[in-house]
Coordinates of C-alpha atoms in Angstrom, one line a residue:
Chain A
M1 CA -7.8 -44.7 -18.9
N2 CA -6.3 -41.2 -18.5
N3 CA -4.7 -41.4 -21.9
L4 CA -8.0 -42.2 -23.5
M5 CA -9.6 -39.2 -21.8
I6 CA -6.8 -37.0 -23.0
F7 CA -7.3 -38.1 -26.6
V8 CA -11.0 -37.5 -26.4
L9 CA -10.4 -34.0 -25.0
V10 CA -7.8 -33.1 -27.7
I11 CA -10.0 -34.4 -30.5
A12 CA -13.0 -32.5 -29.1
M13 CA -10.9 -29.4 -29.0
F14 CA -10.1 -29.8 -32.7
F15 CA -13.7 -30.3 -33.4
G16 CA -14.7 -27.2 -31.6
L17 CA -12.1 -25.1 -33.3
S18 CA -12.7 -26.5 -36.8
Q19 CA -16.4 -25.8 -36.4
S20 CA -15.7 -22.3 -35.4
R21 CA -13.7 -21.8 -38.5
D22 CA -16.6 -23.0 -40.7
P23 CA -17.1 -20.3 -43.4
Q24 CA -20.8 -20.3 -42.8
L25 CA -20.3 -19.4 -39.2
C26 CA -17.7 -16.8 -40.2
N27 CA -20.4 -14.8 -42.0
L28 CA -22.6 -14.7 -39.0
R29 CA -22.5 -11.4 -37.1
K30 CA -23.4 -13.1 -33.9
L31 CA -21.7 -16.3 -33.2
E32 CA -23.3 -19.2 -31.5
I33 CA -20.6 -21.7 -30.9
Q34 CA -21.7 -25.0 -29.5
N35 CA -19.6 -26.3 -26.7
K36 CA -18.9 -29.8 -27.5
L37 CA -17.6 -30.7 -24.1
G38 CA -20.2 -28.5 -22.3
D39 CA -21.7 -31.3 -20.2
H40 CA -19.0 -31.2 -17.6
G41 CA -18.2 -27.6 -18.2
Q42 CA -14.5 -28.1 -18.4
I43 CA -14.1 -25.9 -21.5
L44 CA -15.5 -22.6 -22.1
I45 CA -15.9 -21.1 -25.5
V46 CA -15.8 -17.4 -25.9
A47 CA -17.7 -15.9 -28.8
C48 CA -17.5 -12.3 -29.8
N49 CA -20.0 -10.0 -31.6
D50 CA -17.4 -7.6 -32.8
K51 CA -15.4 -7.7 -35.9
F52 CA -11.9 -8.6 -35.2
E53 CA -9.0 -6.8 -36.7
S54 CA -5.5 -6.6 -35.6
G55 CA -5.2 -4.3 -32.7
N56 CA -8.9 -4.2 -32.2
R57 CA -10.0 -5.4 -28.8
P58 CA -13.3 -7.3 -28.5
Q59 CA -15.9 -5.1 -26.8
N60 CA -18.8 -7.4 -26.2
V61 CA -17.7 -10.9 -25.3
T62 CA -20.1 -13.7 -24.7
L63 CA -19.1 -16.6 -22.6
K64 CA -20.9 -19.9 -22.8
F65 CA -20.9 -22.4 -20.0
N66 CA -23.1 -25.5 -20.0
E67 CA -25.0 -23.9 -22.9
K68 CA -26.2 -21.1 -20.7
R69 CA -25.0 -17.6 -21.3
V70 CA -23.2 -16.7 -18.1
L71 CA -22.0 -13.2 -18.9
T72 CA -21.9 -10.7 -21.7
K73 CA -20.2 -7.8 -20.1
D74 CA -16.5 -7.7 -19.5
A75 CA -17.2 -6.1 -16.1
I76 CA -17.6 -9.4 -14.4
W77 CA -14.3 -10.7 -15.5
G78 CA -11.3 -9.7 -13.5
K79 CA -8.9 -7.4 -15.3
E80 CA -6.2 -10.0 -15.1
S81 CA -8.2 -12.7 -16.8
F82 CA -8.9 -10.3 -19.6
K83 CA -5.3 -9.3 -19.9
R84 CA -4.3 -12.9 -20.1
M85 CA -7.0 -13.6 -22.7
F86 CA -5.8 -10.8 -24.8
R87 CA -2.3 -11.8 -24.5
I88 CA -3.2 -15.2 -26.0
Y89 CA -5.3 -13.4 -28.6
D90 CA -2.4 -11.2 -29.6
Q91 CA 0.0 -14.1 -29.9
R92 CA -2.5 -16.1 -31.9
F93 CA -3.2 -13.3 -34.3
G94 CA 0.5 -12.5 -34.5
R95 CA 1.0 -16.0 -35.8
L96 CA -1.9 -16.1 -38.2
E97 CA -1.7 -13.3 -40.7
H98 CA -4.5 -14.6 -42.9
E99 CA -7.0 -14.6 -40.0
K100 CA -6.8 -10.9 -39.2
T101 CA -10.2 -10.1 -40.5
C102 CA -11.9 -13.1 -39.0
Q103 CA -15.1 -12.1 -37.2
K104 CA -14.7 -14.5 -34.4
F105 CA -12.4 -15.2 -31.6
C106 CA -12.3 -18.5 -30.0
I107 CA -10.5 -19.3 -26.8
L108 CA -10.5 -22.5 -24.8
I109 CA -10.2 -22.1 -21.1
P110 CA -10.4 -25.0 -18.8
K111 CA -13.4 -24.8 -16.5
F112 CA -11.2 -25.2 -13.4
Y113 CA -9.3 -22.1 -14.2
W114 CA -12.5 -20.3 -14.6
N115 CA -13.6 -21.5 -11.2
Q116 CA -10.5 -20.4 -9.5
N117 CA -11.2 -16.8 -10.5
S118 CA -13.7 -14.4 -9.2
A119 CA -16.4 -16.1 -11.0
D120 CA -17.9 -17.6 -7.9
N121 CA -20.8 -15.1 -8.0
I122 CA -21.6 -16.0 -11.5
E123 CA -21.8 -19.6 -10.5
R124 CA -24.1 -18.7 -7.7
N125 CA -26.3 -16.8 -10.0
S126 CA -26.6 -19.8 -12.2
V127 CA -27.5 -21.9 -9.1
Q128 CA -30.3 -19.5 -8.3
T129 CA -32.0 -20.2 -11.6
C130 CA -31.8 -23.9 -11.1
S131 CA -34.2 -26.0 -9.1
G132 CA -33.2 -28.1 -6.1
A133 CA -32.5 -31.2 -8.2
A134 CA -30.3 -29.2 -10.4
K135 CA -28.5 -28.0 -7.4
N136 CA -27.5 -31.5 -6.5
Q137 CA -26.5 -32.0 -10.0
L138 CA -24.3 -29.0 -9.8
Q139 CA -22.7 -30.2 -6.7
R140 CA -21.9 -33.5 -8.4
E141 CA -20.6 -31.6 -11.3
R142 CA -18.3 -29.7 -9.1
E143 CA -16.9 -32.9 -7.7
R144 CA -16.4 -34.1 -11.2
E145 CA -14.7 -30.8 -12.0
R146 CA -12.2 -31.3 -9.2
E147 CA -11.4 -34.8 -10.6
R148 CA -11.0 -33.3 -14.0
E149 CA -8.8 -30.7 -12.6
R150 CA -6.3 -33.3 -11.5
E151 CA -6.6 -34.9 -14.9
M152 CA -6.0 -31.6 -16.7
R153 CA -2.8 -31.1 -14.8
K154 CA -1.5 -34.4 -16.2
I155 CA -2.8 -33.3 -19.6
S156 CA -0.9 -30.1 -19.4
S157 CA 2.4 -31.9 -19.2
L158 CA 1.3 -34.0 -22.2
C159 CA 0.3 -31.0 -24.2
G160 CA 3.7 -29.5 -23.6
R161 CA 5.2 -32.6 -25.3
I162 CA 2.8 -32.4 -28.2
T163 CA 3.5 -28.7 -29.0
R164 CA 7.1 -29.6 -29.5
L165 CA 6.2 -31.8 -32.4
P166 CA 7.5 -30.9 -35.9
P167 CA 5.4 -28.3 -37.6
E168 CA 4.6 -30.1 -40.9
K169 CA 1.1 -30.8 -39.5
P170 CA -1.9 -28.9 -40.8
T171 CA -2.2 -25.4 -39.3
K172 CA -5.5 -26.1 -37.7
Q173 CA -4.0 -28.6 -35.4
S174 CA -1.0 -26.5 -34.4
H175 CA -3.4 -23.7 -33.5
S176 CA -5.4 -25.7 -31.2
F177 CA -2.3 -27.1 -29.6
F178 CA -1.0 -23.6 -29.3
L179 CA -4.2 -22.5 -27.6
A180 CA -4.4 -25.5 -25.4
S181 CA -0.9 -25.2 -24.2
H182 CA -1.5 -21.6 -23.4
S183 CA -4.8 -22.2 -21.6
F184 CA -3.0 -24.9 -19.5
G185 CA -0.2 -22.5 -19.0
F186 CA -2.5 -20.7 -16.5
L187 CA -1.9 -23.5 -14.1
S188 CA 1.7 -22.6 -13.7
D189 CA 0.7 -19.0 -12.9
G190 CA -1.0 -20.2 -9.8
G191 CA -4.4 -18.9 -10.7
Y192 CA -5.7 -15.5 -10.3
G193 CA -3.3 -14.0 -7.9
G194 CA -0.4 -14.4 -10.3
G195 CA -0.8 -11.1 -12.1
A196 CA -0.7 -9.0 -9.0
E197 CA 2.7 -10.2 -7.8
P198 CA 5.1 -8.2 -10.0
Q199 CA 3.8 -5.0 -8.5
Q200 CA 5.2 -5.9 -5.2
N201 CA 8.6 -6.9 -6.6
S202 CA 10.2 -3.9 -5.1
S203 CA 13.6 -4.3 -3.6
R204 CA 12.5 -2.7 -0.3
V205 CA 10.4 -4.4 2.3
K206 CA 7.0 -2.9 2.6
I207 CA 5.0 -3.3 5.7
F208 CA 2.6 -0.3 5.7
D209 CA 0.4 0.9 3.0
R210 CA 1.6 4.6 2.8
D211 CA -1.2 5.6 0.4
L212 CA -3.8 4.2 2.7
K213 CA -2.2 6.0 5.6
R214 CA -2.4 9.2 3.6
I215 CA -6.2 8.7 3.2
H216 CA -6.5 7.9 6.9
R217 CA -4.8 11.2 7.7
D218 CA -7.1 13.0 5.3
R219 CA -10.0 11.6 7.3
A220 CA -8.3 12.4 10.5
A221 CA -7.9 16.0 9.4
W222 CA -11.7 16.2 9.2
L223 CA -12.4 14.2 12.4
S224 CA -10.1 16.2 14.6
R225 CA -11.1 19.7 13.5
H226 CA -12.0 22.1 16.3
R227 CA -11.2 19.4 18.8
N228 CA -8.3 19.1 21.1
D229 CA -7.2 15.6 21.8
T230 CA -5.9 15.3 25.3
F231 CA -3.7 12.3 24.7
V232 CA -2.0 13.9 21.6
D233 CA -1.6 17.1 23.5
A234 CA 0.0 15.4 26.4
V235 CA 2.5 13.7 24.1
A236 CA 3.3 16.9 22.2
E237 CA 3.6 18.9 25.5
N238 CA 6.0 16.3 26.8
L239 CA 8.1 16.4 23.6
L240 CA 8.2 20.2 23.4
D241 CA 9.1 20.4 27.1
R242 CA 12.5 19.0 26.1
L243 CA 13.2 22.2 24.2
E244 CA 13.2 24.2 27.5
D245 CA 16.1 22.0 28.7
C246 CA 18.3 23.2 25.9
K247 CA 20.2 26.4 26.1
K248 CA 20.5 26.4 22.3
R249 CA 18.1 28.3 20.2
F250 CA 16.6 26.7 17.0
P251 CA 15.9 29.4 14.4
T252 CA 14.7 26.9 11.7
A253 CA 12.5 24.0 12.7
L254 CA 10.9 21.3 10.7
C255 CA 7.8 19.6 12.0
L256 CA 7.0 16.2 10.5
G257 CA 3.7 14.3 10.3
G258 CA 1.7 13.0 13.2
S259 CA 0.1 15.4 15.6
L260 CA 1.0 18.5 13.7
G261 CA -1.7 20.7 15.1
A262 CA -0.9 19.9 18.7
V263 CA 2.8 20.7 18.2
Q264 CA 1.9 24.0 16.4
R265 CA -0.5 25.0 19.1
L266 CA 1.6 24.1 22.1
L267 CA 4.9 25.5 20.8
R268 CA 4.3 28.8 22.6
G269 CA 7.6 30.4 21.6
R270 CA 9.7 27.6 23.1
G271 CA 13.1 26.9 21.6
G272 CA 13.4 30.3 20.0
I273 CA 11.9 29.1 16.7
E274 CA 11.7 31.8 14.1
K275 CA 10.9 29.7 11.0
L276 CA 8.6 26.7 11.2
I277 CA 8.1 24.3 8.4
M278 CA 5.1 21.9 8.7
M279 CA 5.2 18.8 6.7
D280 CA 2.7 16.0 6.3
T281 CA 1.8 13.4 3.7
S282 CA -1.8 14.5 3.7
Y283 CA -2.8 17.7 2.0
D284 CA -6.0 18.1 4.0
M285 CA -4.1 17.9 7.2
I286 CA -1.7 20.6 6.2
Q287 CA -4.6 22.8 5.0
S288 CA -6.5 22.4 8.3
C289 CA -3.3 23.3 10.2
R290 CA -3.0 26.4 8.0
D291 CA -6.6 27.4 8.7
A292 CA -6.2 26.8 12.4
Q293 CA -3.1 29.1 12.4
Q294 CA -4.9 31.8 10.5
D295 CA -7.8 31.7 12.9
S296 CA -5.6 32.0 16.0
L297 CA -3.9 35.1 14.6
L298 CA -0.6 34.0 16.1
E299 CA 1.8 35.1 13.5
S300 CA 4.9 35.4 15.7
I301 CA 6.5 32.4 14.0
E302 CA 6.9 32.4 10.2
T303 CA 5.3 29.2 9.2
S304 CA 5.5 27.4 5.8
Y305 CA 3.6 24.4 4.7
L306 CA 4.6 21.5 2.7
V307 CA 3.2 18.1 1.6
G308 CA 5.9 15.5 1.7
D309 CA 6.7 11.9 2.7
E310 CA 8.9 11.2 5.7
E311 CA 10.4 8.3 3.7
F312 CA 11.5 10.8 1.0
L313 CA 12.4 13.9 2.9
P314 CA 12.5 16.8 0.4
I315 CA 14.8 19.0 2.6
K316 CA 18.2 20.2 1.6
E317 CA 21.2 18.8 3.5
S318 CA 22.1 20.6 6.7
S319 CA 19.4 23.3 6.6
A320 CA 17.3 22.7 9.7
D321 CA 18.2 23.3 13.3
L322 CA 15.4 21.2 14.8
I323 CA 13.3 18.3 13.6
I324 CA 10.2 17.4 15.6
S325 CA 8.1 14.4 14.8
S326 CA 5.3 13.7 17.1
L327 CA 3.6 10.3 16.6
G328 CA 4.3 9.9 13.0
L329 CA 7.4 7.9 12.4
H330 CA 6.0 4.6 13.5
W331 CA 4.1 4.4 10.1
T332 CA 7.2 4.5 8.0
N333 CA 8.3 1.3 6.3
D334 CA 12.0 2.2 6.6
L335 CA 12.4 3.8 10.0
P336 CA 16.2 3.8 10.0
G337 CA 16.2 5.2 6.5
S338 CA 13.9 8.1 7.3
M339 CA 15.9 8.8 10.5
I340 CA 19.1 9.0 8.5
Q341 CA 17.4 11.4 6.1
C342 CA 16.4 13.5 9.1
K343 CA 20.0 13.5 10.4
L344 CA 21.3 14.7 7.0
A345 CA 18.7 17.5 6.9
L346 CA 19.8 18.8 10.2
K347 CA 22.6 21.3 10.6
P348 CA 25.6 20.3 12.7
D349 CA 24.6 20.4 16.4
G350 CA 20.9 20.2 15.3
L351 CA 18.4 18.4 17.4
F352 CA 16.1 15.6 16.5
L353 CA 13.1 15.0 18.7
A354 CA 10.7 12.2 18.0
A355 CA 7.8 10.5 19.7
I356 CA 6.7 7.1 18.4
L357 CA 4.3 4.5 19.7
G358 CA 6.0 1.5 21.3
G359 CA 5.2 -2.2 21.4
E360 CA 3.0 -2.1 24.5
T361 CA 0.6 0.2 22.8
L362 CA -3.0 -1.1 22.7
K363 CA -2.1 -4.4 24.2
E364 CA -5.7 -4.8 25.4
L365 CA -7.0 -4.3 21.8
R366 CA -4.5 -6.8 20.5
I367 CA -5.7 -9.5 22.9
A368 CA -9.4 -8.7 22.3
C369 CA -8.9 -8.8 18.5
T370 CA -7.0 -12.1 18.6
L371 CA -9.6 -13.7 20.8
A372 CA -12.6 -12.5 18.8
H373 CA -11.0 -13.6 15.5
M374 CA -10.2 -17.0 16.9
E375 CA -13.7 -17.4 18.1
R376 CA -15.6 -16.1 15.1
E377 CA -13.3 -16.8 12.1
G378 CA -11.1 -19.6 13.4
G379 CA -7.9 -17.8 12.6
I380 CA -6.2 -14.5 13.1
S381 CA -5.1 -11.8 10.7
P382 CA -2.9 -8.8 11.6
R383 CA -5.0 -6.0 12.9
L384 CA -2.4 -4.0 14.8
S385 CA 0.9 -3.0 13.3
P386 CA 4.2 -4.2 14.6
L387 CA 5.7 -1.4 16.7
A388 CA 9.2 -0.6 17.9
Q389 CA 10.4 -1.8 21.3
V390 CA 12.2 0.4 23.7
R391 CA 15.5 -1.3 23.3
D392 CA 15.2 -0.9 19.5
A393 CA 14.8 2.9 19.8
G394 CA 18.3 3.4 21.2
N395 CA 19.8 1.2 18.5
L396 CA 17.8 3.1 15.9
L397 CA 19.3 6.4 17.0
T398 CA 22.8 5.1 17.1
R399 CA 22.4 3.4 13.7
A400 CA 21.1 6.7 12.2
G401 CA 24.3 8.3 13.4
F402 CA 22.9 10.6 16.1
S403 CA 25.3 11.6 18.9
L404 CA 24.2 11.9 22.5
P405 CA 21.2 9.6 22.0
G406 CA 18.5 9.6 24.6
V407 CA 15.5 7.4 24.9
D408 CA 12.7 7.5 27.5
V409 CA 9.3 5.8 27.7
D410 CA 6.0 7.0 29.0
E411 CA 2.9 5.0 29.4
Y412 CA -0.5 6.7 29.1
V413 CA -3.7 5.0 30.0
V414 CA -6.7 6.6 28.3
K415 CA -10.1 5.7 29.6
Y416 CA -13.1 5.3 27.2
K417 CA -16.8 4.8 27.7
C418 CA -16.7 1.7 25.6
A419 CA -14.4 0.0 23.1
L420 CA -16.1 1.5 20.1
D421 CA -15.1 5.0 21.4
L422 CA -11.5 3.8 21.3
I423 CA -11.8 3.0 17.6
E424 CA -13.4 6.4 17.0
H425 CA -10.4 8.0 18.8
L426 CA -8.0 6.0 16.7
R427 CA -9.7 7.2 13.6
A428 CA -9.5 10.8 14.6
M429 CA -5.8 10.4 15.2
G430 CA -5.3 8.6 11.9
E431 CA -3.9 5.6 13.6
T432 CA -6.1 2.9 12.1
N433 CA -4.7 -0.3 10.5
A434 CA -2.7 0.3 7.4
L435 CA -0.8 -2.9 7.1
L436 CA -0.1 -3.9 3.6
Q437 CA -1.1 -7.5 4.3
R438 CA -4.2 -6.6 6.3
N439 CA -7.4 -8.5 5.9
K440 CA -9.6 -6.0 3.9
I441 CA -12.8 -7.3 5.3
L442 CA -13.8 -6.9 8.9
N443 CA -17.0 -8.7 9.7
R444 CA -19.6 -6.8 11.7
E445 CA -19.9 -9.9 13.9
T446 CA -16.2 -10.0 14.6
A447 CA -16.0 -6.3 15.3
L448 CA -18.8 -6.4 17.8
A449 CA -17.4 -9.6 19.4
T450 CA -14.0 -7.7 19.8
A451 CA -15.8 -4.9 21.5
A452 CA -17.7 -7.2 23.8
I453 CA -14.5 -9.1 24.7
Y454 CA -12.7 -5.9 25.3
D455 CA -15.4 -4.6 27.6
S456 CA -15.7 -7.8 29.6
M457 CA -12.0 -8.4 30.0
F458 CA -10.6 -5.0 30.7
A459 CA -13.4 -2.8 32.0
T460 CA -12.8 -1.2 35.4
E461 CA -15.1 -0.8 38.3
D462 CA -16.4 2.6 37.2
G463 CA -17.5 1.1 33.8
T464 CA -14.8 2.7 31.7
V465 CA -12.4 0.7 29.5
P466 CA -8.7 1.6 29.6
A467 CA -6.3 1.6 26.6
T468 CA -2.6 1.7 27.1
F469 CA -0.5 3.9 24.9
Q470 CA 3.3 3.4 25.2
V471 CA 5.1 6.4 23.8
I472 CA 8.9 6.3 23.2
Y473 CA 10.6 9.6 23.1
M474 CA 13.8 9.8 21.2
T475 CA 16.4 12.6 21.3
G476 CA 19.5 12.8 19.2
W477 CA 21.9 15.4 18.0
R478 CA 23.8 15.7 14.8
E479 CA 27.5 15.4 15.6
H480 CA 29.4 18.5 16.3
S481 CA 32.8 19.4 17.6
S482 CA 31.3 20.9 20.8
H483 CA 29.8 17.6 21.9
P484 CA 31.6 15.6 24.6
Q485 CA 33.5 12.8 23.1
A486 CA 35.4 9.8 24.4
K487 CA 39.2 10.0 24.2
R488 CA 41.0 7.8 21.8
R489 CA 42.0 4.3 23.2
G490 CA 45.4 4.2 24.7
S491 CA 45.6 8.0 25.1
A492 CA 45.5 7.8 28.9
T493 CA 48.5 9.2 30.9
V494 CA 47.7 7.7 34.3
S495 CA 47.3 4.0 34.9
F496 CA 44.4 2.7 36.9
T497 CA 46.7 0.9 39.3
D498 CA 48.2 4.3 40.2
I499 CA 44.8 5.7 40.9
Q500 CA 44.1 2.8 43.2
K501 CA 47.3 3.4 45.1
Q502 CA 46.5 7.1 45.4
F503 CA 43.0 6.6 46.8
G504 CA 43.6 3.7 49.2
G505 CA 43.6 0.8 46.9
D506 CA 43.6 -1.7 49.8
N507 CA 39.8 -2.0 50.1
L508 CA 39.4 -2.1 46.3
E509 CA 41.8 -5.0 45.9
S510 CA 39.7 -7.3 48.0
Chain B
M1 CA 0.8 42.3 7.0
V2 CA 2.0 38.8 6.4
R3 CA -1.6 37.6 6.0
I4 CA -2.3 40.2 3.4
S5 CA 0.8 39.4 1.5
R6 CA -0.1 35.7 1.6
V7 CA -3.6 36.4 0.2
L8 CA -2.1 38.5 -2.5
L9 CA 0.4 35.8 -3.3
K10 CA -2.3 33.2 -3.4
D11 CA -4.1 35.3 -6.0
A12 CA -0.9 35.6 -8.0
G13 CA -0.9 31.8 -8.5
I14 CA 2.3 30.3 -7.4
A15 CA 3.4 31.4 -4.0
I16 CA 6.2 29.5 -2.3
D17 CA 7.7 31.5 0.4
K18 CA 11.4 32.2 0.7
T19 CA 12.1 29.7 3.5
L20 CA 10.7 26.8 1.5
S21 CA 12.4 27.8 -1.8
E22 CA 15.7 27.9 0.0
I23 CA 15.5 24.5 1.6
L24 CA 13.4 22.4 -0.7
V25 CA 15.0 19.7 -2.8
C26 CA 13.8 16.8 -5.0
P27 CA 12.6 14.1 -2.6
L28 CA 14.1 11.3 -4.8
S29 CA 17.4 12.7 -6.1
K30 CA 18.0 15.4 -3.4
Q31 CA 19.0 17.8 -6.2
P32 CA 17.7 21.4 -6.3
L33 CA 14.3 22.1 -7.8
R34 CA 13.4 24.6 -10.4
V35 CA 10.2 26.7 -10.2
C36 CA 8.1 26.6 -13.3
E37 CA 5.7 29.5 -13.3
K38 CA 3.8 28.4 -16.4
T39 CA 2.6 25.0 -15.1
K40 CA 2.7 26.1 -11.4
S41 CA 5.0 23.3 -10.4
L42 CA 8.4 22.5 -9.1
V43 CA 10.5 20.7 -11.6
S44 CA 13.3 18.3 -10.8
D45 CA 15.5 18.4 -13.9
T46 CA 17.8 15.5 -12.9
I47 CA 15.0 12.9 -12.9
G48 CA 12.5 14.8 -15.2
V49 CA 9.6 14.9 -12.7
S50 CA 7.4 17.8 -11.9
F51 CA 5.7 18.2 -8.5
P52 CA 2.5 20.3 -8.3
V53 CA 2.0 23.4 -6.1
K54 CA -1.5 23.5 -4.8
D55 CA -2.7 26.7 -3.3
G56 CA 0.8 27.7 -2.3
I57 CA 1.6 24.3 -0.7
P58 CA 4.2 22.3 -2.7
C59 CA 3.3 18.6 -2.9
L60 CA 6.6 16.7 -2.8
V61 CA 5.3 13.2 -2.3
P62 CA 6.9 11.0 -5.0
K63 CA 3.4 9.7 -5.9
D64 CA 2.2 13.2 -6.7
G65 CA 4.9 13.8 -9.2
K66 CA 4.4 13.7 -12.9
I67 CA 7.0 12.3 -15.2
L68 CA 7.8 14.9 -17.9
E69 CA 7.9 13.9 -21.5
E70 CA 11.1 14.2 -23.3
A71 CA 9.6 16.7 -25.8
S72 CA 8.4 19.1 -23.2
K73 CA 11.7 19.0 -21.4
A74 CA 13.6 20.0 -24.5

């Protein structure tokens, strides 16, 4: 039965193609190609108004489906589908020299492939024009399509065998086989998503969308203008307070992304900084910092501005005495890598100070998001980024090669009027979701449900909703001869047993 | 005084202060950068990429860089 179907299909393909190569049709400016298998819509025929020459791309393509014109503009087609179509077109015309001036271009695409693509809206449009009875028919058709899809898969394997036949057959046939095998070749590509994959074939793991984060920070620059954020200020103050504990002075300091403005404002001559370099990925953020500094007329520190990426630090080796990063490094894809770059940029005995958000951050929001998603959408998608744990922070510092590493944790609970205020605050800080695999659509329903769950689960007696921010402070120094170091193993001159004897070892032995 | 000089330098087009020009390197190859006055950019000769300088702020994000053609390099 299946074999019969296959033969019918193949013959019909020949028929469609041979008809399109009819000399009479060739002369027509506008082609009207009948779809011989149009009843079930498994094959689409593309006709083109433009004259085809080699290297000339069709401008105005008409697609026919069930004898109705479904689209005329290429805009509805996804770019990938067009690329694929043109690839086939190029291959075809590469093979057929004599057809170069042919006015038409015929391509056979199985309907199921078409369905897998972004053509859902087109189908919906066609449904709108149909009556209720036609709708039922369309549903039945869809079911039949699915069946046919399965058949087509079997056909594709057969077609593969046919194309390997010796080439003494008439050219017409080999063309259609060629086309058919290619149109079935889409299957192996796994549908529409196939084209986007090579872009992510990078050797490094990417978790965050750095470009999106840049845009977020641009927005944050506008949202946080002329407004001092108490939470960010508290973190910056806590971080800069560590400078007072050091006797050393730091003439050249580099301030990396995150809460730049707060660090700049709260520095107040601490650490003996003479030259300050401000770096961020967002140009707008840097500019707003520069404007803020010019307004305040505080010119005691020579400040330079720079747009750069923490993942690709553009700083010469051993040139900075101090690197401060306040709430910025948790957005880097390669945290150890950027910390190693920081270490290299530091002078010997230089200090690295960083504050990043820890894993306990926004745990309430995490719970509320998960619940709301389960309730409204029946599944969850990542809304909050994975964050470093406290125990990781120490390992990170050691791995990056910092000596005298120090890690401490602080938890801040910020109270908001409602959950939506929290989101506004996150936006103003530029801390909104930038995961690469995020769900790009957030339903209004789900968002409001999240807010409602948040309010009902975590609201306190006074009507405010708390949000926890866990901040991990990391301190590390670039190694220097002046740092205390453990002695070499086996270099001891006194044995422990001797010490025990000396200091009344009797009680220790028990 | 510093403010005035900054404004003047801004008018002059390219203005990267001394601190920056001393410590900046190419973000990808970590090799020194060359200042190109004509195109107002920082050029990394080792990888053939130029980074723009906007309003005195050098933009050294790898994505902002433009790959130089072989002809213009020569």
